[in-house]
């Protein structure tokens, strides 16, 4: 009795201490807001090395300094940026975001802090001389951008790319004839590539502002007041002016020979600014996610398979079996990208959870459905007599399953399971949808900085290929090993 009392007293003390330190922390810790942006938009937000820099970043830093709050930057796909702020995934969007009436219906805007316009980029000597000519050619835009909306509504059906830089590399590759993009990144991109010009006639004038969830009024007021202040004392203009001045990177001299050019491209794509790091870091993320997802998939898939086949073989576990079947139907009936987006934006919508974790769970849950059916088919393929033999030897159902059926089933399904892991590994390449920097996205970032589609894509493909070959090799070894044990 005494012991119990002492124990509960100690526990109570510990809890109070914990609570107190937690409260304490909250007081010292400055408030942190998350900011959504798509960071291939120089000079507003772009990568320098692995850090995101630019006008929006500096404005936020200054707002943070003046209000003693912090902003945590989240790089994400531009076409999900409005959803992100609506669902509370981020508190603010600061992404060279144009104020439009459509968007105003979904979110609140701060006052505008910069003017901009949509301009037309074409190859030198193009027949496109102005807005009217766009109707006759293929036009590239950034998906979900105000340029996209404008072109779609007033000019023609454009080709949509994940960001402006990719639209430009598509133009370099001859896939589109013109690109409509915001003027500041357009100037940067044109300075950074060869043989492109910006037409003097603009498509439409715009204003940039930050966006917030409707009803988030305290934060809105704070941002507006500080932006006013920064305009009045000249800080805002100074930040913009400084970045605009640095906005035109020098183009490098192009080599003449094919081999020389390839060597140059290799240098800019991978060596310069340590860009290979995007691939190396991305590879790590890809491997992490695939491994964790495979483990979740095996564990959960195995459970589901056992429930399903037990229900089939013995008629027990009917209710559980029903749930498993619903699960399989839903998971196998919907695309993994959609599942990933739902898990990220809806299920974990307002929770601040690591994206890597979200991806592990999403791919794990998805893979489980396929693994379950593979293992079940393995169990069902074992001769019925085996179960009967086990049972008549006096073994229980569970024991027969564990030591007679499952080992045989496993051997039968190994090739199919291996295949599932190969698919899983490659499937993680859609992580970019929730702005995870996996291997594929790493290649995309390089492409968006160098406008070279060729080498980064091949490098990414080669790395996946090596991983799959390694995996196949290991599976083959395992298969051989199991065969040897067959006696
Ligand atoms: N101003 C355009 C818009 O609001 C494009 C902005 C793109 N921003 C970016 N960070 N990628 O739709």
PDB file of C-alpha atoms in Angstrom, residues 60-165:
ATOM      1  CA  UNK A  60       9.820  37.142 -44.027  1.00  0.00           C
ATOM      2  CA  UNK A  61      13.072  37.302 -42.099  1.00  0.00           C
ATOM      3  CA  UNK A  62      12.582  41.018 -41.560  1.00  0.00           C
ATOM      4  CA  UNK A  63       8.939  40.564 -40.509  1.00  0.00           C
ATOM      5  CA  UNK A  64      10.089  37.858 -38.117  1.00  0.00           C
ATOM      6  CA  UNK A  65      12.774  40.074 -36.640  1.00  0.00           C
ATOM      7  CA  UNK A  66      10.386  42.972 -36.100  1.00  0.00           C
ATOM      8  CA  UNK A  67       7.706  40.845 -34.413  1.00  0.00           C
ATOM      9  CA  UNK A  68       9.906  38.324 -32.675  1.00  0.00           C
ATOM     10  CA  UNK A  69       8.362  35.409 -34.497  1.00  0.00           C
ATOM     11  CA  UNK A  70       9.900  32.797 -36.750  1.00  0.00           C
ATOM     12  CA  UNK A  71       8.971  31.495 -40.156  1.00  0.00           C
ATOM     13  CA  UNK A  72       9.705  27.944 -41.198  1.00  0.00           C
ATOM     14  CA  UNK A  73       9.919  27.531 -44.975  1.00  0.00           C
ATOM     15  CA  UNK A  74       8.225  24.614 -46.738  1.00  0.00           C
ATOM     16  CA  UNK A  75       9.058  24.023 -50.375  1.00  0.00           C
ATOM     17  CA  UNK A  76       6.008  22.509 -52.083  1.00  0.00           C
ATOM     18  CA  UNK A  77       4.377  21.977 -55.458  1.00  0.00           C
ATOM     19  CA  UNK A  78       2.903  25.250 -56.658  1.00  0.00           C
ATOM     20  CA  UNK A  79      -0.410  23.737 -57.685  1.00  0.00           C
ATOM     21  CA  UNK A  80      -1.129  22.585 -54.138  1.00  0.00           C
ATOM     22  CA  UNK A  81      -0.030  25.760 -52.426  1.00  0.00           C
ATOM     23  CA  UNK A  82      -3.506  27.269 -52.035  1.00  0.00           C
ATOM     24  CA  UNK A  83      -4.866  23.966 -50.701  1.00  0.00           C
ATOM     25  CA  UNK A  84      -1.992  23.877 -48.236  1.00  0.00           C
ATOM     26  CA  UNK A  85      -2.884  27.212 -46.693  1.00  0.00           C
ATOM     27  CA  UNK A  86      -6.612  26.478 -46.746  1.00  0.00           C
ATOM     28  CA  UNK A  87      -6.209  23.184 -44.912  1.00  0.00           C
ATOM     29  CA  UNK A  88      -3.810  24.685 -42.393  1.00  0.00           C
ATOM     30  CA  UNK A  89      -0.826  22.690 -43.642  1.00  0.00           C
ATOM     31  CA  UNK A  90       0.982  26.044 -43.755  1.00  0.00           C
ATOM     32  CA  UNK A  91       0.063  29.352 -42.114  1.00  0.00           C
ATOM     33  CA  UNK A  92       1.153  31.652 -44.921  1.00  0.00           C
ATOM     34  CA  UNK A  93       1.937  31.426 -48.618  1.00  0.00           C
ATOM     35  CA  UNK A  94       4.741  33.724 -49.743  1.00  0.00           C
ATOM     36  CA  UNK A  95       5.641  32.587 -53.203  1.00  0.00           C
ATOM     37  CA  UNK A  96       5.557  35.456 -55.660  1.00  0.00           C
ATOM     38  CA  UNK A  97       1.839  34.813 -55.456  1.00  0.00           C
ATOM     39  CA  UNK A  98      -0.382  36.912 -57.685  1.00  0.00           C
ATOM     40  CA  UNK A  99      -3.579  38.390 -56.260  1.00  0.00           C
ATOM     41  CA  UNK A 100      -6.477  37.081 -58.358  1.00  0.00           C
ATOM     42  CA  UNK A 101     -10.228  37.176 -57.845  1.00  0.00           C
ATOM     43  CA  UNK A 102     -10.493  33.380 -58.007  1.00  0.00           C
ATOM     44  CA  UNK A 103      -7.933  32.991 -55.263  1.00  0.00           C
ATOM     45  CA  UNK A 104      -9.566  35.707 -53.178  1.00  0.00           C
ATOM     46  CA  UNK A 105     -12.602  33.462 -52.885  1.00  0.00           C
ATOM     47  CA  UNK A 106     -10.445  30.773 -51.251  1.00  0.00           C
ATOM     48  CA  UNK A 107      -7.950  32.715 -49.139  1.00  0.00           C
ATOM     49  CA  UNK A 108      -7.236  36.144 -47.704  1.00  0.00           C
ATOM     50  CA  UNK A 109      -4.430  38.246 -49.162  1.00  0.00           C
ATOM     51  CA  UNK A 110      -2.156  40.683 -47.384  1.00  0.00           C
ATOM     52  CA  UNK A 111      -1.551  44.056 -48.970  1.00  0.00           C
ATOM     53  CA  UNK A 112       0.567  43.693 -52.077  1.00  0.00           C
ATOM     54  CA  UNK A 113       4.318  44.115 -51.714  1.00  0.00           C
ATOM     55  CA  UNK A 114       5.512  43.988 -55.338  1.00  0.00           C
ATOM     56  CA  UNK A 115       4.272  44.583 -58.856  1.00  0.00           C
ATOM     57  CA  UNK A 116       4.865  42.083 -61.629  1.00  0.00           C
ATOM     58  CA  UNK A 117       3.718  41.102 -65.080  1.00  0.00           C
ATOM     59  CA  UNK A 118       3.378  37.998 -67.185  1.00  0.00           C
ATOM     60  CA  UNK A 119       5.791  38.122 -70.105  1.00  0.00           C
ATOM     61  CA  UNK A 120       6.444  35.994 -73.160  1.00  0.00           C
ATOM     62  CA  UNK A 121       9.757  34.203 -73.599  1.00  0.00           C
ATOM     63  CA  UNK A 122      10.670  32.891 -77.046  1.00  0.00           C
ATOM     64  CA  UNK A 123      13.788  31.621 -78.833  1.00  0.00           C
ATOM     65  CA  UNK A 124      15.652  34.343 -80.726  1.00  0.00           C
ATOM     66  CA  UNK A 125      14.268  34.729 -84.236  1.00  0.00           C
ATOM     67  CA  UNK A 126      10.881  33.271 -83.303  1.00  0.00           C
ATOM     68  CA  UNK A 127       7.834  34.178 -85.409  1.00  0.00           C
ATOM     69  CA  UNK A 128       6.007  35.055 -82.189  1.00  0.00           C
ATOM     70  CA  UNK A 129       6.225  38.837 -81.805  1.00  0.00           C
ATOM     71  CA  UNK A 130       3.380  39.567 -79.411  1.00  0.00           C
ATOM     72  CA  UNK A 131       0.380  38.302 -77.486  1.00  0.00           C
ATOM     73  CA  UNK A 132      -1.753  37.808 -80.604  1.00  0.00           C
ATOM     74  CA  UNK A 133       0.733  35.373 -82.122  1.00  0.00           C
ATOM     75  CA  UNK A 134       0.403  33.049 -79.134  1.00  0.00           C
ATOM     76  CA  UNK A 135      -2.912  31.705 -80.421  1.00  0.00           C
ATOM     77  CA  UNK A 136      -1.118  29.925 -83.246  1.00  0.00           C
ATOM     78  CA  UNK A 137       1.670  28.195 -81.310  1.00  0.00           C
ATOM     79  CA  UNK A 138       2.285  25.832 -78.415  1.00  0.00           C
ATOM     80  CA  UNK A 139       2.589  27.800 -75.173  1.00  0.00           C
ATOM     81  CA  UNK A 140       4.236  26.503 -71.987  1.00  0.00           C
ATOM     82  CA  UNK A 141       3.239  27.721 -68.495  1.00  0.00           C
ATOM     83  CA  UNK A 142       3.712  26.801 -64.855  1.00  0.00           C
ATOM     84  CA  UNK A 143       0.822  24.604 -63.773  1.00  0.00           C
ATOM     85  CA  UNK A 144      -1.624  26.415 -61.499  1.00  0.00           C
ATOM     86  CA  UNK A 145       0.005  29.815 -61.927  1.00  0.00           C
ATOM     87  CA  UNK A 146      -1.827  33.012 -62.729  1.00  0.00           C
ATOM     88  CA  UNK A 147      -0.103  32.871 -66.128  1.00  0.00           C
ATOM     89  CA  UNK A 148      -1.663  29.440 -66.676  1.00  0.00           C
ATOM     90  CA  UNK A 149      -5.126  30.769 -65.798  1.00  0.00           C
ATOM     91  CA  UNK A 150      -4.743  33.839 -67.966  1.00  0.00           C
ATOM     92  CA  UNK A 151      -3.499  31.975 -71.027  1.00  0.00           C
ATOM     93  CA  UNK A 152      -6.159  29.295 -70.624  1.00  0.00           C
ATOM     94  CA  UNK A 153      -8.988  31.802 -70.275  1.00  0.00           C
ATOM     95  CA  UNK A 154      -7.916  34.364 -72.872  1.00  0.00           C
ATOM     96  CA  UNK A 155      -5.494  32.847 -75.344  1.00  0.00           C
ATOM     97  CA  UNK A 156      -5.242  29.093 -75.827  1.00  0.00           C
ATOM     98  CA  UNK A 157      -4.895  25.757 -74.082  1.00  0.00           C
ATOM     99  CA  UNK A 158      -1.292  25.772 -72.767  1.00  0.00           C
ATOM    100  CA  UNK A 159       1.115  22.958 -71.937  1.00  0.00           C
ATOM    101  CA  UNK A 160       1.459  22.900 -68.161  1.00  0.00           C
ATOM    102  CA  UNK A 161       4.780  22.212 -66.399  1.00  0.00           C
ATOM    103  CA  UNK A 162       5.531  21.902 -62.682  1.00  0.00           C
ATOM    104  CA  UNK A 163       7.530  25.120 -62.763  1.00  0.00           C
ATOM    105  CA  UNK A 164       8.656  27.867 -65.094  1.00  0.00           C
ATOM    106  CA  UNK A 165      12.172  26.517 -65.442  1.00  0.00           C
TER     107      UNK A 165
END
